[in-house]
């Protein structure tokens, strides 16, 4: 398995758009990507401008397939 953990800081005025984007990507990933074992994100409690994103893939092919999806390709420039 391959696991990615990312800690991201998001400006407060960008938080609603970031959360909507991450929610959409997560929903699409869980619905259409059987090779993704886990995909989730959370907003920090003590640091509300900080987000944690965790992605777990069954193998390198699943991670590559995820990166090739339209929802990920569209989200990367925005994030």
PDB file of N, CA, C and O in Angstrom:
ATOM      1  N   UNK A   1       0.838  -1.186   0.000  1.00  0.00           N
ATOM      2  CA  UNK A   1       0.000   0.000   0.000  1.00  0.00           C
ATOM      3  C   UNK A   1       0.881   1.247   0.000  1.00  0.00           C
ATOM      4  O   UNK A   1       2.007   1.211   0.465  1.00  0.00           O
ATOM      5  N   UNK A   2       0.298   2.319  -0.488  1.00  0.00           N
ATOM      6  CA  UNK A   2       0.967   3.620  -0.525  1.00  0.00           C
ATOM      7  C   UNK A   2       0.099   4.587   0.268  1.00  0.00           C
ATOM      8  O   UNK A   2      -1.112   4.688   0.029  1.00  0.00           O
ATOM      9  N   UNK A   3       0.713   5.290   1.198  1.00  0.00           N
ATOM     10  CA  UNK A   3      -0.019   6.255   2.011  1.00  0.00           C
ATOM     11  C   UNK A   3       0.586   7.635   1.856  1.00  0.00           C
ATOM     12  O   UNK A   3       1.809   7.790   1.940  1.00  0.00           O
ATOM     13  N   UNK A   4      -0.274   8.614   1.621  1.00  0.00           N
ATOM     14  CA  UNK A   4       0.128  10.019   1.583  1.00  0.00           C
ATOM     15  C   UNK A   4      -0.568  10.737   2.721  1.00  0.00           C
ATOM     16  O   UNK A   4      -1.767  10.563   2.932  1.00  0.00           O
ATOM     17  N   UNK A   5       0.193  11.553   3.422  1.00  0.00           N
ATOM     18  CA  UNK A   5      -0.376  12.421   4.451  1.00  0.00           C
ATOM     19  C   UNK A   5       0.114  13.825   4.146  1.00  0.00           C
ATOM     20  O   UNK A   5       1.329  14.052   4.057  1.00  0.00           O
ATOM     21  N   UNK A   6      -0.809  14.743   3.958  1.00  0.00           N
ATOM     22  CA  UNK A   6      -0.446  16.126   3.644  1.00  0.00           C
ATOM     23  C   UNK A   6      -1.062  17.053   4.685  1.00  0.00           C
ATOM     24  O   UNK A   6      -2.219  16.901   5.061  1.00  0.00           O
ATOM     25  N   UNK A   7      -0.268  17.993   5.133  1.00  0.00           N
ATOM     26  CA  UNK A   7      -0.738  19.037   6.051  1.00  0.00           C
ATOM     27  C   UNK A   7      -0.720  20.334   5.254  1.00  0.00           C
ATOM     28  O   UNK A   7       0.337  20.765   4.779  1.00  0.00           O
ATOM     29  N   UNK A   8      -1.890  20.922   5.090  1.00  0.00           N
ATOM     30  CA  UNK A   8      -2.032  22.105   4.234  1.00  0.00           C
ATOM     31  C   UNK A   8      -2.574  23.278   5.031  1.00  0.00           C
ATOM     32  O   UNK A   8      -3.456  23.114   5.866  1.00  0.00           O
ATOM     33  N   UNK A   9      -2.078  24.453   4.736  1.00  0.00           N
ATOM     34  CA  UNK A   9      -2.629  25.677   5.322  1.00  0.00           C
ATOM     35  C   UNK A   9      -3.439  26.374   4.249  1.00  0.00           C
ATOM     36  O   UNK A   9      -2.994  26.530   3.116  1.00  0.00           O
ATOM     37  N   UNK A  10      -4.633  26.800   4.644  1.00  0.00           N
ATOM     38  CA  UNK A  10      -5.556  27.444   3.713  1.00  0.00           C
ATOM     39  C   UNK A  10      -5.992  28.768   4.323  1.00  0.00           C
ATOM     40  O   UNK A  10      -6.400  28.816   5.489  1.00  0.00           O
ATOM     41  N   UNK A  11      -5.904  29.831   3.537  1.00  0.00           N
ATOM     42  CA  UNK A  11      -6.355  31.134   4.023  1.00  0.00           C
ATOM     43  C   UNK A  11      -7.839  31.064   4.371  1.00  0.00           C
ATOM     44  O   UNK A  11      -8.612  30.420   3.650  1.00  0.00           O
ATOM     45  N   UNK A  12      -8.244  31.706   5.455  1.00  0.00           N
ATOM     46  CA  UNK A  12      -9.645  31.629   5.888  1.00  0.00           C
ATOM     47  C   UNK A  12     -10.658  31.981   4.800  1.00  0.00           C
ATOM     48  O   UNK A  12     -11.702  31.336   4.702  1.00  0.00           O
ATOM     49  N   UNK A  13     -10.356  32.969   3.955  1.00  0.00           N
ATOM     50  CA  UNK A  13     -11.315  33.336   2.916  1.00  0.00           C
ATOM     51  C   UNK A  13     -11.406  32.283   1.804  1.00  0.00           C
ATOM     52  O   UNK A  13     -12.368  32.261   1.042  1.00  0.00           O
ATOM     53  N   UNK A  14     -10.422  31.382   1.723  1.00  0.00           N
ATOM     54  CA  UNK A  14     -10.447  30.308   0.731  1.00  0.00           C
ATOM     55  C   UNK A  14     -10.987  28.994   1.301  1.00  0.00           C
ATOM     56  O   UNK A  14     -11.177  28.031   0.557  1.00  0.00           O
ATOM     57  N   UNK A  15     -11.221  28.950   2.602  1.00  0.00           N
ATOM     58  CA  UNK A  15     -11.617  27.702   3.259  1.00  0.00           C
ATOM     59  C   UNK A  15     -12.910  27.101   2.700  1.00  0.00           C
ATOM     60  O   UNK A  15     -12.948  25.894   2.436  1.00  0.00           O
ATOM     61  N   UNK A  16     -13.981  27.881   2.510  1.00  0.00           N
ATOM     62  CA  UNK A  16     -15.211  27.260   1.983  1.00  0.00           C
ATOM     63  C   UNK A  16     -15.003  26.599   0.612  1.00  0.00           C
ATOM     64  O   UNK A  16     -15.495  25.496   0.377  1.00  0.00           O
ATOM     65  N   UNK A  17     -14.279  27.259  -0.277  1.00  0.00           N
ATOM     66  CA  UNK A  17     -14.031  26.682  -1.604  1.00  0.00           C
ATOM     67  C   UNK A  17     -13.141  25.451  -1.504  1.00  0.00           C
ATOM     68  O   UNK A  17     -13.368  24.447  -2.198  1.00  0.00           O
ATOM     69  N   UNK A  18     -12.135  25.502  -0.627  1.00  0.00           N
ATOM     70  CA  UNK A  18     -11.249  24.358  -0.445  1.00  0.00           C
ATOM     71  C   UNK A  18     -12.029  23.159   0.090  1.00  0.00           C
ATOM     72  O   UNK A  18     -11.897  22.039  -0.400  1.00  0.00           O
ATOM     73  N   UNK A  19     -12.864  23.400   1.093  1.00  0.00           N
ATOM     74  CA  UNK A  19     -13.644  22.313   1.678  1.00  0.00           C
ATOM     75  C   UNK A  19     -14.624  21.717   0.668  1.00  0.00           C
ATOM     76  O   UNK A  19     -14.792  20.496   0.615  1.00  0.00           O
ATOM     77  N   UNK A  20     -15.245  22.554  -0.143  1.00  0.00           N
ATOM     78  CA  UNK A  20     -16.160  22.054  -1.173  1.00  0.00           C
ATOM     79  C   UNK A  20     -15.406  21.212  -2.194  1.00  0.00           C
ATOM     80  O   UNK A  20     -15.877  20.141  -2.606  1.00  0.00           O
ATOM     81  N   UNK A  21     -14.240  21.668  -2.604  1.00  0.00           N
ATOM     82  CA  UNK A  21     -13.431  20.934  -3.571  1.00  0.00           C
ATOM     83  C   UNK A  21     -13.004  19.591  -2.999  1.00  0.00           C
ATOM     84  O   UNK A  21     -13.128  18.554  -3.653  1.00  0.00           O
ATOM     85  N   UNK A  22     -12.526  19.584  -1.761  1.00  0.00           N
ATOM     86  CA  UNK A  22     -12.075  18.335  -1.140  1.00  0.00           C
ATOM     87  C   UNK A  22     -13.236  17.368  -0.925  1.00  0.00           C
ATOM     88  O   UNK A  22     -13.067  16.158  -1.075  1.00  0.00           O
ATOM     89  N   UNK A  23     -14.393  17.892  -0.590  1.00  0.00           N
ATOM     90  CA  UNK A  23     -15.568  17.043  -0.426  1.00  0.00           C
ATOM     91  C   UNK A  23     -15.927  16.380  -1.751  1.00  0.00           C
ATOM     92  O   UNK A  23     -16.174  15.167  -1.817  1.00  0.00           O
ATOM     93  N   UNK A  24     -15.913  17.162  -2.825  1.00  0.00           N
ATOM     94  CA  UNK A  24     -16.220  16.628  -4.161  1.00  0.00           C
ATOM     95  C   UNK A  24     -15.193  15.573  -4.579  1.00  0.00           C
ATOM     96  O   UNK A  24     -15.562  14.478  -5.027  1.00  0.00           O
ATOM     97  N   UNK A  25     -13.914  15.885  -4.445  1.00  0.00           N
ATOM     98  CA  UNK A  25     -12.868  14.935  -4.833  1.00  0.00           C
ATOM     99  C   UNK A  25     -12.997  13.654  -4.009  1.00  0.00           C
ATOM    100  O   UNK A  25     -12.884  12.543  -4.549  1.00  0.00           O
ATOM    101  N   UNK A  26     -13.241  13.781  -2.734  1.00  0.00           N
ATOM    102  CA  UNK A  26     -13.401  12.605  -1.880  1.00  0.00           C
ATOM    103  C   UNK A  26     -14.583  11.746  -2.304  1.00  0.00           C
ATOM    104  O   UNK A  26     -14.482  10.512  -2.376  1.00  0.00           O
ATOM    105  N   UNK A  27     -15.712  12.384  -2.591  1.00  0.00           N
ATOM    106  CA  UNK A  27     -16.904  11.641  -3.019  1.00  0.00           C
ATOM    107  C   UNK A  27     -16.657  10.910  -4.336  1.00  0.00           C
ATOM    108  O   UNK A  27     -17.007   9.734  -4.482  1.00  0.00           O
ATOM    109  N   UNK A  28     -16.065  11.605  -5.299  1.00  0.00           N
ATOM    110  CA  UNK A  28     -15.787  10.989  -6.599  1.00  0.00           C
ATOM    111  C   UNK A  28     -14.777   9.849  -6.455  1.00  0.00           C
ATOM    112  O   UNK A  28     -14.924   8.801  -7.082  1.00  0.00           O
ATOM    113  N   UNK A  29     -13.775  10.063  -5.626  1.00  0.00           N
ATOM    114  CA  UNK A  29     -12.754   9.048  -5.416  1.00  0.00           C
ATOM    115  C   UNK A  29     -13.362   7.790  -4.807  1.00  0.00           C
ATOM    116  O   UNK A  29     -13.130   6.674  -5.293  1.00  0.00           O
ATOM    117  N   UNK A  30     -14.132   7.958  -3.752  1.00  0.00           N
ATOM    118  CA  UNK A  30     -14.726   6.792  -3.089  1.00  0.00           C
ATOM    119  C   UNK A  30     -15.722   6.068  -4.004  1.00  0.00           C
ATOM    120  O   UNK A  30     -15.834   4.852  -3.960  1.00  0.00           O
ATOM    121  N   UNK A  31     -16.414   6.815  -4.847  1.00  0.00           N
ATOM    122  CA  UNK A  31     -17.433   6.228  -5.722  1.00  0.00           C
ATOM    123  C   UNK A  31     -16.833   5.495  -6.926  1.00  0.00           C
ATOM    124  O   UNK A  31     -17.355   4.469  -7.350  1.00  0.00           O
ATOM    125  N   UNK A  32     -15.735   6.028  -7.477  1.00  0.00           N
ATOM    126  CA  UNK A  32     -15.242   5.530  -8.761  1.00  0.00           C
ATOM    127  C   UNK A  32     -13.860   4.875  -8.739  1.00  0.00           C
ATOM    128  O   UNK A  32     -13.405   4.427  -9.787  1.00  0.00           O
ATOM    129  N   UNK A  33     -13.203   4.843  -7.601  1.00  0.00           N
ATOM    130  CA  UNK A  33     -11.827   4.338  -7.583  1.00  0.00           C
ATOM    131  C   UNK A  33     -11.662   3.194  -6.577  1.00  0.00           C
ATOM    132  O   UNK A  33     -11.313   3.419  -5.424  1.00  0.00           O
ATOM    133  N   UNK A  34     -11.876   1.968  -7.023  1.00  0.00           N
ATOM    134  CA  UNK A  34     -11.764   0.832  -6.105  1.00  0.00           C
ATOM    135  C   UNK A  34     -10.344   0.613  -5.569  1.00  0.00           C
ATOM    136  O   UNK A  34     -10.169  -0.036  -4.539  1.00  0.00           O
ATOM    137  N   UNK A  35      -9.354   1.166  -6.245  1.00  0.00           N
ATOM    138  CA  UNK A  35      -7.976   1.014  -5.784  1.00  0.00           C
ATOM    139  C   UNK A  35      -7.592   1.949  -4.655  1.00  0.00           C
ATOM    140  O   UNK A  35      -6.499   1.858  -4.110  1.00  0.00           O
ATOM    141  N   UNK A  36      -8.487   2.856  -4.304  1.00  0.00           N
ATOM    142  CA  UNK A  36      -8.223   3.769  -3.196  1.00  0.00           C
ATOM    143  C   UNK A  36      -8.819   3.134  -1.940  1.00  0.00           C
ATOM    144  O   UNK A  36     -10.025   2.950  -1.820  1.00  0.00           O
ATOM    145  N   UNK A  37      -7.949   2.799  -1.005  1.00  0.00           N
ATOM    146  CA  UNK A  37      -8.359   2.143   0.232  1.00  0.00           C
ATOM    147  C   UNK A  37      -9.000   3.146   1.183  1.00  0.00           C
ATOM    148  O   UNK A  37      -9.984   2.855   1.850  1.00  0.00           O
ATOM    149  N   UNK A  38      -8.435   4.357   1.226  1.00  0.00           N
ATOM    150  CA  UNK A  38      -8.966   5.412   2.103  1.00  0.00           C
ATOM    151  C   UNK A  38      -8.634   6.760   1.499  1.00  0.00           C
ATOM    152  O   UNK A  38      -7.527   6.968   0.989  1.00  0.00           O
ATOM    153  N   UNK A  39      -9.583   7.694   1.573  1.00  0.00           N
ATOM    154  CA  UNK A  39      -9.357   9.068   1.132  1.00  0.00           C
ATOM    155  C   UNK A  39     -10.180   9.963   2.044  1.00  0.00           C
ATOM    156  O   UNK A  39     -11.406   9.868   2.083  1.00  0.00           O
ATOM    157  N   UNK A  40      -9.522  10.797   2.809  1.00  0.00           N
ATOM    158  CA  UNK A  40     -10.251  11.667   3.717  1.00  0.00           C
ATOM    159  C   UNK A  40      -9.463  12.909   4.080  1.00  0.00           C
ATOM    160  O   UNK A  40      -8.259  12.995   3.834  1.00  0.00           O
ATOM    161  N   UNK A  41     -10.172  13.861   4.643  1.00  0.00           N
ATOM    162  CA  UNK A  41      -9.533  15.101   5.075  1.00  0.00           C
ATOM    163  C   UNK A  41     -10.234  15.590   6.337  1.00  0.00           C
ATOM    164  O   UNK A  41     -11.364  15.214   6.628  1.00  0.00           O
ATOM    165  N   UNK A  42      -9.527  16.435   7.077  1.00  0.00           N
ATOM    166  CA  UNK A  42     -10.087  17.004   8.299  1.00  0.00           C
ATOM    167  C   UNK A  42      -9.515  18.394   8.510  1.00  0.00           C
ATOM    168  O   UNK A  42      -8.373  18.685   8.126  1.00  0.00           O
ATOM    169  N   UNK A  43     -10.304  19.238   9.133  1.00  0.00           N
ATOM    170  CA  UNK A  43      -9.895  20.601   9.474  1.00  0.00           C
ATOM    171  C   UNK A  43      -9.353  20.598  10.899  1.00  0.00           C
ATOM    172  O   UNK A  43      -9.932  19.966  11.791  1.00  0.00           O
ATOM    173  N   UNK A  44      -8.261  21.311  11.117  1.00  0.00           N
ATOM    174  CA  UNK A  44      -7.679  21.373  12.443  1.00  0.00           C
ATOM    175  C   UNK A  44      -8.583  22.065  13.448  1.00  0.00           C
ATOM    176  O   UNK A  44      -9.289  23.016  13.111  1.00  0.00           O
ATOM    177  N   UNK A  45      -8.563  21.595  14.672  1.00  0.00           N
ATOM    178  CA  UNK A  45      -9.344  22.204  15.737  1.00  0.00           C
ATOM    179  C   UNK A  45      -8.556  23.352  16.359  1.00  0.00           C
ATOM    180  O   UNK A  45      -9.059  24.472  16.485  1.00  0.00           O
ATOM    181  N   UNK A  46      -7.323  23.086  16.742  1.00  0.00           N
ATOM    182  CA  UNK A  46      -6.482  24.110  17.357  1.00  0.00           C
ATOM    183  C   UNK A  46      -5.908  25.090  16.333  1.00  0.00           C
ATOM    184  O   UNK A  46      -5.545  26.208  16.680  1.00  0.00           O
ATOM    185  N   UNK A  47      -5.803  24.645  15.087  1.00  0.00           N
ATOM    186  CA  UNK A  47      -5.305  25.482  13.988  1.00  0.00           C
ATOM    187  C   UNK A  47      -6.341  25.430  12.868  1.00  0.00           C
ATOM    188  O   UNK A  47      -6.215  24.630  11.942  1.00  0.00           O
ATOM    189  N   UNK A  48      -7.375  26.249  12.920  1.00  0.00           N
ATOM    190  CA  UNK A  48      -8.471  26.140  11.949  1.00  0.00           C
ATOM    191  C   UNK A  48      -8.090  26.453  10.507  1.00  0.00           C
ATOM    192  O   UNK A  48      -8.870  26.168   9.598  1.00  0.00           O
ATOM    193  N   UNK A  49      -6.904  26.998  10.278  1.00  0.00           N
ATOM    194  CA  UNK A  49      -6.476  27.229   8.893  1.00  0.00           C
ATOM    195  C   UNK A  49      -5.635  26.063   8.363  1.00  0.00           C
ATOM    196  O   UNK A  49      -5.099  26.121   7.275  1.00  0.00           O
ATOM    197  N   UNK A  50      -5.553  24.986   9.144  1.00  0.00           N
ATOM    198  CA  UNK A  50      -4.745  23.825   8.778  1.00  0.00           C
ATOM    199  C   UNK A  50      -5.648  22.619   8.510  1.00  0.00           C
ATOM    200  O   UNK A  50      -6.575  22.347   9.265  1.00  0.00           O
ATOM    201  N   UNK A  51      -5.351  21.930   7.420  1.00  0.00           N
ATOM    202  CA  UNK A  51      -6.110  20.746   7.023  1.00  0.00           C
ATOM    203  C   UNK A  51      -5.150  19.573   6.892  1.00  0.00           C
ATOM    204  O   UNK A  51      -3.997  19.743   6.490  1.00  0.00           O
ATOM    205  N   UNK A  52      -5.647  18.394   7.207  1.00  0.00           N
ATOM    206  CA  UNK A  52      -4.894  17.163   7.039  1.00  0.00           C
ATOM    207  C   UNK A  52      -5.618  16.325   5.994  1.00  0.00           C
ATOM    208  O   UNK A  52      -6.840  16.127   6.091  1.00  0.00           O
ATOM    209  N   UNK A  53      -4.875  15.870   4.994  1.00  0.00           N
ATOM    210  CA  UNK A  53      -5.427  15.024   3.936  1.00  0.00           C
ATOM    211  C   UNK A  53      -4.687  13.695   3.998  1.00  0.00           C
ATOM    212  O   UNK A  53      -3.457  13.666   4.031  1.00  0.00           O
ATOM    213  N   UNK A  54      -5.443  12.597   4.028  1.00  0.00           N
ATOM    214  CA  UNK A  54      -4.849  11.261   4.071  1.00  0.00           C
ATOM    215  C   UNK A  54      -5.394  10.461   2.897  1.00  0.00           C
ATOM    216  O   UNK A  54      -6.604  10.384   2.689  1.00  0.00           O
ATOM    217  N   UNK A  55      -4.461   9.881   2.131  1.00  0.00           N
ATOM    218  CA  UNK A  55      -4.812   9.073   0.971  1.00  0.00           C
ATOM    219  C   UNK A  55      -4.083   7.740   1.091  1.00  0.00           C
ATOM    220  O   UNK A  55      -2.878   7.727   1.332  1.00  0.00           O
ATOM    221  N   UNK A  56      -4.800   6.632   0.906  1.00  0.00           N
ATOM    222  CA  UNK A  56      -4.190   5.305   0.952  1.00  0.00           C
ATOM    223  C   UNK A  56      -4.593   4.555  -0.321  1.00  0.00           C
ATOM    224  O   UNK A  56      -5.782   4.416  -0.618  1.00  0.00           O
ATOM    225  N   UNK A  57      -3.586   4.077  -1.056  1.00  0.00           N
ATOM    226  CA  UNK A  57      -3.797   3.371  -2.315  1.00  0.00           C
ATOM    227  C   UNK A  57      -3.302   1.943  -2.183  1.00  0.00           C
ATOM    228  O   UNK A  57      -2.309   1.690  -1.502  1.00  0.00           O
ATOM    229  N   UNK A  58      -3.971   1.019  -2.874  1.00  0.00           N
ATOM    230  CA  UNK A  58      -3.577  -0.380  -2.759  1.00  0.00           C
ATOM    231  C   UNK A  58      -2.247  -0.667  -3.452  1.00  0.00           C
ATOM    232  O   UNK A  58      -1.546  -1.590  -3.071  1.00  0.00           O
ATOM    233  N   UNK A  59      -1.896   0.147  -4.466  1.00  0.00           N
ATOM    234  CA  UNK A  59      -0.643  -0.073  -5.183  1.00  0.00           C
ATOM    235  C   UNK A  59      -0.330   1.159  -6.044  1.00  0.00           C
ATOM    236  O   UNK A  59      -1.141   2.081  -6.143  1.00  0.00           O
ATOM    237  N   UNK A  60       0.866   1.196  -6.660  1.00  0.00           N
ATOM    238  CA  UNK A  60       1.228   2.346  -7.487  1.00  0.00           C
ATOM    239  C   UNK A  60       0.262   2.596  -8.650  1.00  0.00           C
ATOM    240  O   UNK A  60       0.023   3.743  -9.019  1.00  0.00           O
ATOM    241  N   UNK A  61      -0.300   1.545  -9.212  1.00  0.00           N
ATOM    242  CA  UNK A  61      -1.244   1.728 -10.324  1.00  0.00           C
ATOM    243  C   UNK A  61      -2.496   2.466  -9.863  1.00  0.00           C
ATOM    244  O   UNK A  61      -3.021   3.315 -10.589  1.00  0.00           O
ATOM    245  N   UNK A  62      -2.967   2.174  -8.662  1.00  0.00           N
ATOM    246  CA  UNK A  62      -4.151   2.867  -8.128  1.00  0.00           C
ATOM    247  C   UNK A  62      -3.847   4.339  -7.883  1.00  0.00           C
ATOM    248  O   UNK A  62      -4.692   5.202  -8.155  1.00  0.00           O
ATOM    249  N   UNK A  63      -2.652   4.629  -7.399  1.00  0.00           N
ATOM    250  CA  UNK A  63      -2.272   6.029  -7.168  1.00  0.00           C
ATOM    251  C   UNK A  63      -2.155   6.763  -8.494  1.00  0.00           C
ATOM    252  O   UNK A  63      -2.630   7.893  -8.642  1.00  0.00           O
ATOM    253  N   UNK A  64      -1.568   6.131  -9.496  1.00  0.00           N
ATOM    254  CA  UNK A  64      -1.447   6.751 -10.825  1.00  0.00           C
ATOM    255  C   UNK A  64      -2.824   6.970 -11.446  1.00  0.00           C
ATOM    256  O   UNK A  64      -3.074   8.021 -12.043  1.00  0.00           O
ATOM    257  N   UNK A  65      -3.725   5.999 -11.282  1.00  0.00           N
ATOM    258  CA  UNK A  65      -5.079   6.144 -11.824  1.00  0.00           C
ATOM    259  C   UNK A  65      -5.805   7.305 -11.144  1.00  0.00           C
ATOM    260  O   UNK A  65      -6.528   8.058 -11.805  1.00  0.00           O
ATOM    261  N   UNK A  66      -5.606   7.464  -9.848  1.00  0.00           N
ATOM    262  CA  UNK A  66      -6.223   8.572  -9.125  1.00  0.00           C
ATOM    263  C   UNK A  66      -5.754   9.910  -9.685  1.00  0.00           C
ATOM    264  O   UNK A  66      -6.560  10.801  -9.946  1.00  0.00           O
ATOM    265  N   UNK A  67      -4.465  10.029  -9.884  1.00  0.00           N
ATOM    266  CA  UNK A  67      -3.904  11.283 -10.387  1.00  0.00           C
ATOM    267  C   UNK A  67      -4.378  11.589 -11.809  1.00  0.00           C
ATOM    268  O   UNK A  67      -4.383  12.744 -12.213  1.00  0.00           O
ATOM    269  N   UNK A  68      -4.804  10.577 -12.549  1.00  0.00           N
ATOM    270  CA  UNK A  68      -5.256  10.763 -13.937  1.00  0.00           C
ATOM    271  C   UNK A  68      -6.743  11.078 -14.043  1.00  0.00           C
ATOM    272  O   UNK A  68      -7.223  11.386 -15.139  1.00  0.00           O
ATOM    273  N   UNK A  69      -7.491  11.034 -12.934  1.00  0.00           N
ATOM    274  CA  UNK A  69      -8.927  11.304 -13.012  1.00  0.00           C
ATOM    275  C   UNK A  69      -9.176  12.779 -13.301  1.00  0.00           C
ATOM    276  O   UNK A  69      -8.370  13.650 -12.965  1.00  0.00           O
ATOM    277  N   UNK A  70     -10.316  13.044 -13.912  1.00  0.00           N
ATOM    278  CA  UNK A  70     -10.678  14.429 -14.230  1.00  0.00           C
ATOM    279  C   UNK A  70     -10.843  15.267 -12.974  1.00  0.00           C
ATOM    280  O   UNK A  70     -10.471  16.435 -12.945  1.00  0.00           O
ATOM    281  N   UNK A  71     -11.415  14.700 -11.901  1.00  0.00           N
ATOM    282  CA  UNK A  71     -11.644  15.482 -10.689  1.00  0.00           C
ATOM    283  C   UNK A  71     -10.346  15.852  -9.997  1.00  0.00           C
ATOM    284  O   UNK A  71     -10.239  16.935  -9.450  1.00  0.00           O
ATOM    285  N   UNK A  72      -9.338  15.004 -10.066  1.00  0.00           N
ATOM    286  CA  UNK A  72      -8.047  15.358  -9.471  1.00  0.00           C
ATOM    287  C   UNK A  72      -7.320  16.359 -10.360  1.00  0.00           C
ATOM    288  O   UNK A  72      -6.800  17.363  -9.872  1.00  0.00           O
ATOM    289  N   UNK A  73      -7.298  16.109 -11.661  1.00  0.00           N
ATOM    290  CA  UNK A  73      -6.612  17.041 -12.569  1.00  0.00           C
ATOM    291  C   UNK A  73      -7.214  18.440 -12.478  1.00  0.00           C
ATOM    292  O   UNK A  73      -6.489  19.432 -12.527  1.00  0.00           O
ATOM    293  N   UNK A  74      -8.525  18.537 -12.318  1.00  0.00           N
ATOM    294  CA  UNK A  74      -9.169  19.854 -12.213  1.00  0.00           C
ATOM    295  C   UNK A  74      -8.902  20.507 -10.853  1.00  0.00           C
ATOM    296  O   UNK A  74      -8.844  21.731 -10.750  1.00  0.00           O
ATOM    297  N   UNK A  75      -8.731  19.700  -9.823  1.00  0.00           N
ATOM    298  CA  UNK A  75      -8.554  20.260  -8.486  1.00  0.00           C
ATOM    299  C   UNK A  75      -7.126  20.729  -8.200  1.00  0.00           C
ATOM    300  O   UNK A  75      -6.946  21.644  -7.396  1.00  0.00           O
ATOM    301  N   UNK A  76      -6.138  20.131  -8.815  1.00  0.00           N
ATOM    302  CA  UNK A  76      -4.754  20.472  -8.494  1.00  0.00           C
ATOM    303  C   UNK A  76      -4.406  21.941  -8.699  1.00  0.00           C
ATOM    304  O   UNK A  76      -3.836  22.566  -7.804  1.00  0.00           O
ATOM    305  N   UNK A  77      -4.746  22.547  -9.824  1.00  0.00           N
ATOM    306  CA  UNK A  77      -4.431  23.974  -9.973  1.00  0.00           C
ATOM    307  C   UNK A  77      -5.172  24.855  -8.970  1.00  0.00           C
ATOM    308  O   UNK A  77      -4.660  25.893  -8.541  1.00  0.00           O
ATOM    309  N   UNK A  78      -6.359  24.433  -8.576  1.00  0.00           N
ATOM    310  CA  UNK A  78      -7.161  25.209  -7.635  1.00  0.00           C
ATOM    311  C   UNK A  78      -6.650  25.100  -6.197  1.00  0.00           C
ATOM    312  O   UNK A  78      -6.863  25.982  -5.391  1.00  0.00           O
ATOM    313  N   UNK A  79      -6.018  23.956  -5.897  1.00  0.00           N
ATOM    314  CA  UNK A  79      -5.568  23.776  -4.524  1.00  0.00           C
ATOM    315  C   UNK A  79      -4.238  24.457  -4.293  1.00  0.00           C
ATOM    316  O   UNK A  79      -3.854  24.747  -3.214  1.00  0.00           O
TER     317      UNK A  79
END
